[in-house]
Amino acid sequence: MIRTLAVSGYRSLRDLVLPLEQLTVVTGANGSGKTSLYRALRLLSEIAQGRLVASLAAEGGLTSVLWAGPERIGRDMREGRHPVQGTVRRGPVSLRLGFCDDRFGYALDLGMPSAENPFPLDPAIKREAMWTGGRLSHASLFADRRGGLVRLRGATDGAWKEAAHDLSPFDSMVTHCADPANGAELLALRERLRDWRFYDALRTDPAAPARRPQVMTYTPVLASDGADLSAAIATIRAIGDGEALDEAVDGAFPGSRLEVEPGAGLALRQHGLLRPLRPAELSDGTLRFLLLCAALLSPRPPELMVLNEPEASLHPDLMAPLARLLRRASRACRIVVVSHNAALIAAIGQEGESGEIRLERSFGETTAPGVEPPRWEWPKR
Ligand SMILES: Nc1ncnc2c1ncn2[C@@H]1O[C@H](COP(=O)(O)OP(=O)(O)O)[C@@H](O)[C@H]1O
Ligand SMILES: [Mg+2]
């Protein structure tokens, strides 16, 4: 389970290493870097889908996502004796992402493509490393990429073998060198990263996918747009924790109960109404809470689930039920919640232990004062 996240040179995250707990709340004022942190996690998982470079290109290319402040912020600059200004760059342009748990670590370093590359804004992968145990060292390194050259260390003899010598700067060794015979760990890493789940702005507007009629098929994972809500709820009922679902719904809307019929789909029976209401008829807040139930009570929990501002459009009364739901879901997977809602954060605190990361911006740079950064070393170029 991911324990440490490291980001450097990405938007306002100039240099940040953070511990992730079973349930972590990331908070901070507007512009402190919460969304950037959410996106950094998503970029890591996109490596495994072969979408990293395309994703960064969609954000405006390297020049736009790269830390826009000075390479180093000296003490004179921080104390105001020196204006914030660019200094002569000493190191290469670099955007780095990495994470580790107790068993493995992985890091990637992106830079400018070579001069002859026809797409000068696309980031190029300069370096990738994967290691065992908590710390990167010569001895713990077992998958190593420099430029186009990828080497893997044999599991039995410990000898380095070449896995690729001309890997494209836009392709990751995680997707291109993962084969069961030689790159089994890379394959395992790819599968893990692919499974990370992200929920951001689950739509509840009148045209929201969740409001449309749906085909009821086996759906252990709610789609990121919530389009298969009814089927996901039916699947929780069939093979998951239906009791937790009923408790969550009753806790949020006392006296209400979800009904799922194979032919008719989902409906919510509410106190005082003569007939149950279909998703198309539910209020925004009610629908959003049901979407969160479906996401969080997935019968196939991922290693990591990340939710960006799940409380949006929920009534303050729903913060405690939502906190309970998050807590319950965190028994089965690691959860990172990005939120600036004080009521939700307080409610999560009342449910028990959680990691709280409060982001602040200082000299344009996102910092996490009060959070002890775990040990972390970046692979060198
Ligand atoms: N390339 C960049 N370099 C430095 N700062 C950036 C860059 N791109 C965006 N920012 C700044 O990063 C800050 C954090 O943005 P964001 O993560 O969206 O904050 P939040 O979600 O906490 O409101 C914003 O104030 C934005 O101006
Ligand atoms: Mg934001």
Coordinates of C-alpha atoms and ligand atoms in Angstrom, one line a residue:
M1 CA 0.0 0.0 0.0
I2 CA 1.4 3.4 -1.0
R3 CA 3.0 5.1 2.0
T4 CA 5.0 7.9 0.5
L5 CA 4.3 10.3 -2.4
A6 CA 7.0 12.5 -3.8
V7 CA 6.5 15.2 -6.4
S8 CA 9.0 17.7 -7.6
G9 CA 8.7 20.5 -10.3
Y10 CA 5.0 19.9 -11.0
R11 CA 3.0 23.2 -10.9
S12 CA 3.3 24.7 -7.4
L13 CA 4.6 21.4 -6.0
R14 CA 8.3 22.4 -6.3
D15 CA 9.5 19.8 -3.9
L16 CA 7.1 17.8 -1.7
V17 CA 7.4 14.5 0.0
L18 CA 4.3 13.4 1.9
P19 CA 3.3 10.4 4.1
L20 CA 0.0 8.8 3.2
E21 CA -2.0 7.1 5.9
Q22 CA -4.9 4.6 5.5
L23 CA -7.1 7.6 5.4
T24 CA -5.5 10.9 4.5
V25 CA -7.2 14.3 4.3
V26 CA -5.5 16.9 2.1
T27 CA -6.7 20.4 2.8
G28 CA -5.7 24.0 2.4
A29 CA -6.9 27.4 1.2
N30 CA -7.7 28.1 -2.5
G31 CA -4.6 28.0 -4.6
S32 CA -2.6 26.1 -2.0
G33 CA -2.0 23.2 -4.3
K34 CA -4.7 20.6 -3.5
T35 CA -5.8 20.0 -7.0
S36 CA -2.1 19.8 -8.1
L37 CA -1.6 17.1 -5.6
Y38 CA -4.6 15.2 -6.8
R39 CA -3.4 15.5 -10.4
A40 CA 0.1 14.3 -9.5
L41 CA -1.4 11.1 -8.1
R42 CA -3.5 10.7 -11.2
L43 CA -0.4 11.3 -13.4
L44 CA 1.3 8.4 -11.6
S45 CA -1.5 6.1 -12.3
E46 CA -1.6 7.3 -15.9
I47 CA 1.9 6.1 -16.4
A48 CA 0.5 2.6 -16.2
Q49 CA -2.1 3.3 -18.9
G50 CA 0.5 4.8 -21.3
R51 CA -1.3 8.2 -21.0
L52 CA 1.2 10.2 -19.0
V53 CA 2.7 12.2 -21.8
A54 CA -0.7 12.8 -23.5
S55 CA -2.1 13.9 -20.1
L56 CA 0.7 16.4 -19.6
A57 CA 0.3 17.6 -23.1
A58 CA -3.4 18.2 -22.4
E59 CA -2.5 20.3 -19.5
G60 CA -0.5 22.6 -21.8
G61 CA 2.7 20.7 -22.2
L62 CA 5.8 20.7 -20.1
T63 CA 6.4 24.5 -20.2
S64 CA 3.0 25.0 -18.6
V65 CA 3.0 22.3 -15.9
L66 CA 6.6 22.8 -14.8
W67 CA 7.2 24.7 -11.6
A68 CA 7.2 28.4 -12.7
G69 CA 9.3 29.8 -9.9
P70 CA 13.0 30.0 -9.5
E71 CA 15.0 26.8 -9.4
R72 CA 16.1 27.5 -5.9
I73 CA 14.6 29.8 -3.3
G74 CA 17.5 31.2 -1.3
R75 CA 17.2 32.5 2.2
D76 CA 17.7 36.1 1.0
M77 CA 14.7 35.6 -1.2
R78 CA 12.5 34.2 1.6
E79 CA 13.5 36.9 3.9
G80 CA 12.7 39.6 1.4
R81 CA 16.3 40.9 1.0
H82 CA 16.3 39.7 -2.6
P83 CA 13.4 39.9 -5.0
V84 CA 12.0 36.6 -6.4
Q85 CA 13.8 36.3 -9.7
G86 CA 15.2 33.6 -11.9
T87 CA 18.7 32.5 -11.3
V88 CA 21.0 30.9 -13.8
R89 CA 19.7 27.3 -14.1
R90 CA 22.2 24.8 -12.8
G91 CA 20.3 21.5 -13.1
P92 CA 18.3 20.3 -16.1
V93 CA 14.6 21.0 -16.5
S94 CA 12.9 18.3 -14.5
L95 CA 9.5 17.1 -13.4
R96 CA 9.6 14.2 -11.1
L97 CA 7.0 11.9 -9.6
G98 CA 7.4 8.9 -7.3
F99 CA 6.0 6.8 -4.6
C100 CA 6.9 3.9 -2.4
D101 CA 5.5 1.4 0.1
D102 CA 7.3 -1.1 2.3
R103 CA 8.1 -3.4 -0.6
F104 CA 8.7 -1.3 -3.7
G105 CA 9.5 2.2 -4.8
Y106 CA 9.2 3.8 -8.2
A107 CA 10.2 7.2 -9.6
L108 CA 10.2 8.9 -12.9
D109 CA 12.0 12.0 -14.1
L110 CA 10.7 14.0 -17.1
G111 CA 12.6 16.7 -19.0
M112 CA 12.8 18.4 -22.4
P113 CA 12.9 16.3 -25.5
S114 CA 16.0 16.3 -27.6
A115 CA 16.4 19.1 -30.2
E116 CA 15.5 16.9 -33.1
N117 CA 12.2 15.8 -31.6
P118 CA 9.3 17.0 -33.7
F119 CA 7.1 17.7 -30.6
P120 CA 9.2 20.2 -28.6
L121 CA 6.5 20.7 -25.9
D122 CA 6.0 17.0 -25.1
P123 CA 7.9 15.9 -22.0
A124 CA 10.4 13.2 -22.4
I125 CA 11.1 10.5 -19.9
K126 CA 14.8 10.8 -19.0
R127 CA 15.0 8.4 -16.1
E128 CA 12.9 5.8 -14.3
A129 CA 13.9 3.6 -11.4
M130 CA 12.2 0.9 -9.4
W131 CA 13.6 -0.5 -6.2
T132 CA 12.8 -2.9 -3.4
G133 CA 12.3 -2.0 0.2
G134 CA 11.8 1.5 1.5
R135 CA 14.9 3.2 0.1
L136 CA 16.5 3.7 -3.3
S137 CA 20.2 2.6 -3.3
H138 CA 22.6 0.8 -5.6
A139 CA 21.8 -2.5 -4.0
S140 CA 18.0 -2.1 -3.9
L141 CA 17.6 -0.9 -7.5
F142 CA 16.3 -3.6 -9.8
A143 CA 14.7 -1.8 -12.8
D144 CA 16.6 1.1 -14.3
R145 CA 16.0 3.3 -17.2
R146 CA 18.4 6.0 -18.6
G147 CA 17.2 7.6 -21.8
G148 CA 16.2 4.8 -24.1
L149 CA 18.1 2.1 -22.3
V150 CA 16.3 -0.1 -19.8
R151 CA 18.0 -2.7 -17.7
L152 CA 16.4 -5.2 -15.3
R153 CA 18.2 -7.2 -12.6
G154 CA 17.6 -10.9 -12.7
A155 CA 15.6 -12.2 -9.8
T156 CA 17.7 -15.3 -9.3
D157 CA 21.3 -14.4 -10.3
G158 CA 21.1 -10.6 -9.6
A159 CA 22.8 -9.9 -13.0
W160 CA 21.7 -6.9 -15.0
K161 CA 20.0 -7.6 -18.4
E162 CA 19.1 -5.2 -21.1
A163 CA 15.3 -5.1 -21.6
A164 CA 15.3 -2.3 -24.2
H165 CA 17.8 -0.1 -25.8
D166 CA 15.8 2.4 -27.7
L167 CA 12.6 2.9 -25.7
S168 CA 10.9 6.1 -27.0
P169 CA 11.1 9.1 -24.6
F170 CA 7.3 9.1 -24.5
D171 CA 7.0 5.5 -23.3
S172 CA 7.5 4.2 -19.8
M173 CA 9.3 1.1 -18.9
V174 CA 6.3 0.2 -16.7
T175 CA 4.2 -0.4 -19.8
H176 CA 6.8 -1.4 -22.3
C177 CA 9.2 -3.6 -20.4
A178 CA 6.6 -5.4 -18.2
D179 CA 6.6 -9.1 -19.3
P180 CA 5.9 -12.0 -17.0
A181 CA 9.3 -13.7 -17.6
N182 CA 11.7 -10.8 -17.1
G183 CA 9.8 -7.8 -15.9
A184 CA 7.4 -9.5 -13.5
E185 CA 7.8 -6.7 -10.9
L186 CA 7.1 -4.1 -13.5
L187 CA 4.1 -6.0 -14.6
A188 CA 2.9 -6.1 -10.9
L189 CA 3.6 -2.4 -10.6
R190 CA 1.6 -1.6 -13.8
E191 CA -1.4 -3.6 -12.5
R192 CA -1.2 -1.8 -9.2
L193 CA -1.1 1.6 -10.7
R194 CA -3.8 0.9 -13.1
D195 CA -6.1 -0.1 -10.3
W196 CA -5.8 3.2 -8.5
R197 CA -9.2 4.9 -8.6
F198 CA -10.0 8.6 -8.9
Y199 CA -13.3 10.4 -8.4
D200 CA -13.5 14.0 -9.2
A201 CA -16.6 16.1 -9.8
L202 CA -19.1 13.2 -10.0
R203 CA -21.8 14.9 -12.0
T204 CA -25.3 15.4 -10.6
D205 CA -26.7 18.0 -13.0
P206 CA -30.0 17.3 -14.9
A207 CA -28.0 15.7 -17.8
A208 CA -25.7 13.8 -15.6
P209 CA -24.9 10.2 -16.8
A210 CA -26.0 8.8 -13.5
R211 CA -29.6 10.1 -14.1
R212 CA -29.9 8.2 -17.4
P213 CA -31.5 4.8 -17.7
Q214 CA -28.8 2.1 -17.4
V215 CA -28.2 -1.5 -18.4
M216 CA -28.0 -3.6 -15.2
T217 CA -24.8 -5.6 -15.5
Y218 CA -22.2 -6.9 -13.0
T219 CA -20.4 -3.7 -12.0
P220 CA -17.9 -4.0 -9.1
V221 CA -16.3 -0.6 -9.9
L222 CA -18.3 2.6 -10.4
A223 CA -17.3 4.4 -13.5
S224 CA -15.5 7.8 -12.9
D225 CA -18.5 9.7 -14.3
G226 CA -21.0 7.6 -12.3
A227 CA -22.8 6.5 -15.4
D228 CA -23.3 2.9 -14.0
L229 CA -24.6 3.9 -10.6
S230 CA -27.6 1.6 -10.6
A231 CA -25.6 -1.4 -11.7
A232 CA -22.9 -0.6 -9.2
I233 CA -25.4 -0.4 -6.4
A234 CA -27.0 -3.7 -7.5
T235 CA -23.6 -5.3 -7.5
I236 CA -22.9 -4.2 -3.9
R237 CA -26.3 -5.7 -3.0
A238 CA -25.4 -8.9 -4.8
I239 CA -21.8 -9.6 -3.7
G240 CA -20.7 -6.7 -1.5
D241 CA -21.6 -5.2 1.8
G242 CA -25.3 -4.5 1.3
E243 CA -25.7 -3.9 5.0
A244 CA -23.1 -1.1 5.0
L245 CA -24.9 0.4 2.0
D246 CA -28.3 0.3 3.8
E247 CA -26.8 1.8 6.9
A248 CA -25.1 4.6 5.0
V249 CA -28.3 5.5 3.2
D250 CA -30.4 5.4 6.3
G251 CA -27.8 7.4 8.2
A252 CA -27.9 10.1 5.5
F253 CA -31.6 10.1 4.8
P254 CA -33.4 8.6 7.8
G255 CA -36.2 6.2 6.9
S256 CA -35.0 5.9 3.3
R257 CA -34.1 2.7 1.5
L258 CA -32.6 1.8 -1.8
E259 CA -34.4 -0.6 -4.1
V260 CA -32.9 -2.3 -7.1
E261 CA -34.8 -4.4 -9.5
P262 CA -33.1 -6.1 -12.4
G263 CA -35.6 -4.7 -14.9
A264 CA -36.3 -1.3 -13.5
G265 CA -33.0 -0.2 -12.1
L266 CA -32.4 1.8 -9.0
A267 CA -34.9 3.7 -6.9
L268 CA -34.9 5.4 -3.5
R269 CA -37.9 4.8 -1.2
Q270 CA -38.2 7.9 1.0
H271 CA -40.3 8.5 4.1
G272 CA -43.6 10.2 3.2
L273 CA -43.6 9.4 -0.5
L274 CA -46.0 6.9 -2.1
R275 CA -43.6 5.7 -4.7
P276 CA -39.8 5.4 -4.8
L277 CA -37.9 7.9 -6.8
R278 CA -35.6 7.1 -9.8
P279 CA -32.1 8.7 -10.1
A280 CA -33.5 11.2 -12.7
E281 CA -35.8 12.5 -10.0
L282 CA -33.4 12.8 -7.0
S283 CA -32.0 16.0 -5.7
D284 CA -28.3 16.8 -6.6
G285 CA -27.2 16.2 -3.0
T286 CA -29.0 12.9 -2.7
L287 CA -27.7 11.6 -6.0
R288 CA -24.2 12.6 -5.1
F289 CA -24.3 10.8 -1.8
L290 CA -25.5 7.6 -3.6
L291 CA -22.7 8.0 -6.1
L292 CA -20.2 8.2 -3.2
C293 CA -21.8 5.2 -1.6
A294 CA -21.3 3.2 -4.8
A295 CA -17.7 4.4 -5.2
L296 CA -16.7 3.8 -1.6
L297 CA -18.4 0.5 -1.0
S298 CA -17.0 -1.1 -4.1
P299 CA -16.9 -4.9 -3.7
R300 CA -13.5 -4.8 -5.5
P301 CA -11.6 -2.1 -3.5
P302 CA -8.5 -0.8 -5.2
E303 CA -5.1 -0.2 -3.4
L304 CA -5.8 3.5 -3.5
M305 CA -8.8 5.6 -4.0
V306 CA -8.5 9.4 -4.4
L307 CA -11.5 11.7 -4.1
N308 CA -11.4 15.4 -5.0
E309 CA -13.9 17.5 -3.1
P310 CA -16.5 14.8 -2.5
E311 CA -18.6 17.1 -0.3
A312 CA -19.4 19.5 -3.2
S313 CA -23.2 20.2 -3.2
L314 CA -23.9 18.1 -0.1
H315 CA -25.9 19.5 2.7
P316 CA -23.9 20.1 6.0
D317 CA -26.0 17.4 7.7
L318 CA -24.5 14.9 5.3
M319 CA -20.9 15.5 6.4
A320 CA -21.0 13.1 9.3
P321 CA -22.6 10.2 7.3
L322 CA -20.0 10.9 4.5
A323 CA -17.1 10.8 7.1
R324 CA -18.5 7.5 8.4
L325 CA -18.6 6.1 4.9
L326 CA -15.0 7.2 4.2
R327 CA -13.8 5.7 7.4
R328 CA -15.5 2.4 6.6
A329 CA -14.2 2.3 3.1
S330 CA -10.7 3.0 4.4
R331 CA -10.7 -0.4 6.1
A332 CA -10.5 -2.0 2.6
C333 CA -8.3 0.5 0.7
R334 CA -6.1 3.6 1.2
I335 CA -8.1 6.7 0.8
V336 CA -7.0 10.2 0.0
V337 CA -9.7 12.9 0.3
V338 CA -9.0 16.3 -1.0
S339 CA -11.3 18.9 0.6
H340 CA -11.4 22.4 2.0
N341 CA -14.6 21.8 3.8
A342 CA -14.0 22.3 7.5
A343 CA -17.2 20.4 8.6
L344 CA -16.2 17.3 6.6
I345 CA -12.6 17.4 8.0
A346 CA -13.9 17.8 11.6
A347 CA -16.4 14.9 11.0
I348 CA -13.6 12.7 9.7
G349 CA -11.6 13.6 12.8
Q350 CA -14.4 12.5 15.0
E351 CA -14.6 9.1 13.4
G352 CA -11.0 8.3 14.5
E353 CA -7.4 8.5 13.4
S354 CA -6.5 10.0 10.1
G355 CA -3.6 11.8 8.5
E356 CA -4.2 15.4 7.9
I357 CA -2.1 17.3 5.4
R358 CA -2.7 21.0 5.4
L359 CA -1.1 22.7 2.4
E360 CA 0.1 26.3 2.3
R361 CA 1.8 28.3 -0.3
S362 CA 5.0 30.1 0.5
F363 CA 6.8 32.0 -2.3
G364 CA 4.6 30.4 -4.8
E365 CA 5.6 27.0 -3.6
T366 CA 3.2 24.4 -2.0
T367 CA 4.4 23.4 1.5
A368 CA 3.0 21.1 4.2
P369 CA 4.0 22.7 7.4
G370 CA 3.7 20.4 10.4
V371 CA 4.0 17.3 8.3
E372 CA 7.2 15.3 8.8
P373 CA 8.4 14.3 5.3
P374 CA 9.3 10.7 5.0
R375 CA 12.8 9.8 3.7
W376 CA 13.1 10.0 0.0
E377 CA 15.8 10.0 -2.6
W378 CA 15.3 10.7 -6.3
P379 CA 17.2 8.7 -8.8
K380 CA 20.0 10.8 -10.4
R381 CA 20.0 11.5 -14.1
Ligands
LIG1 N1 3.5 25.9 -13.5 C1 3.2 26.4 -12.3 N2 4.2 26.8 -11.4 C2 3.9 27.3 -10.2 N3 2.7 27.5 -9.7 C3 1.7 27.1 -10.5 C4 1.9 26.6 -11.8 N4 0.7 26.3 -12.4 C5 -0.3 26.7 -11.5 N5 0.3 27.2 -10.4 C6 -0.3 27.7 -9.1 O1 -0.5 26.6 -8.3 C7 -1.5 27.0 -7.3 C8 -2.2 25.8 -6.8 O2 -3.3 25.4 -7.7 P1 -4.3 24.3 -7.3 O3 -3.6 23.0 -7.1 O4 -5.4 24.4 -8.3 O5 -4.9 24.8 -5.9 P2 -6.1 24.4 -5.0 O6 -6.7 23.2 -5.7 O7 -5.6 24.2 -3.7 O8 -7.1 25.6 -5.1 C9 -2.4 28.0 -8.0 O9 -2.3 29.2 -7.2 C10 -1.7 28.3 -9.3 O10 -1.6 29.6 -9.6
MG2 MG -8.7 22.9 -6.3

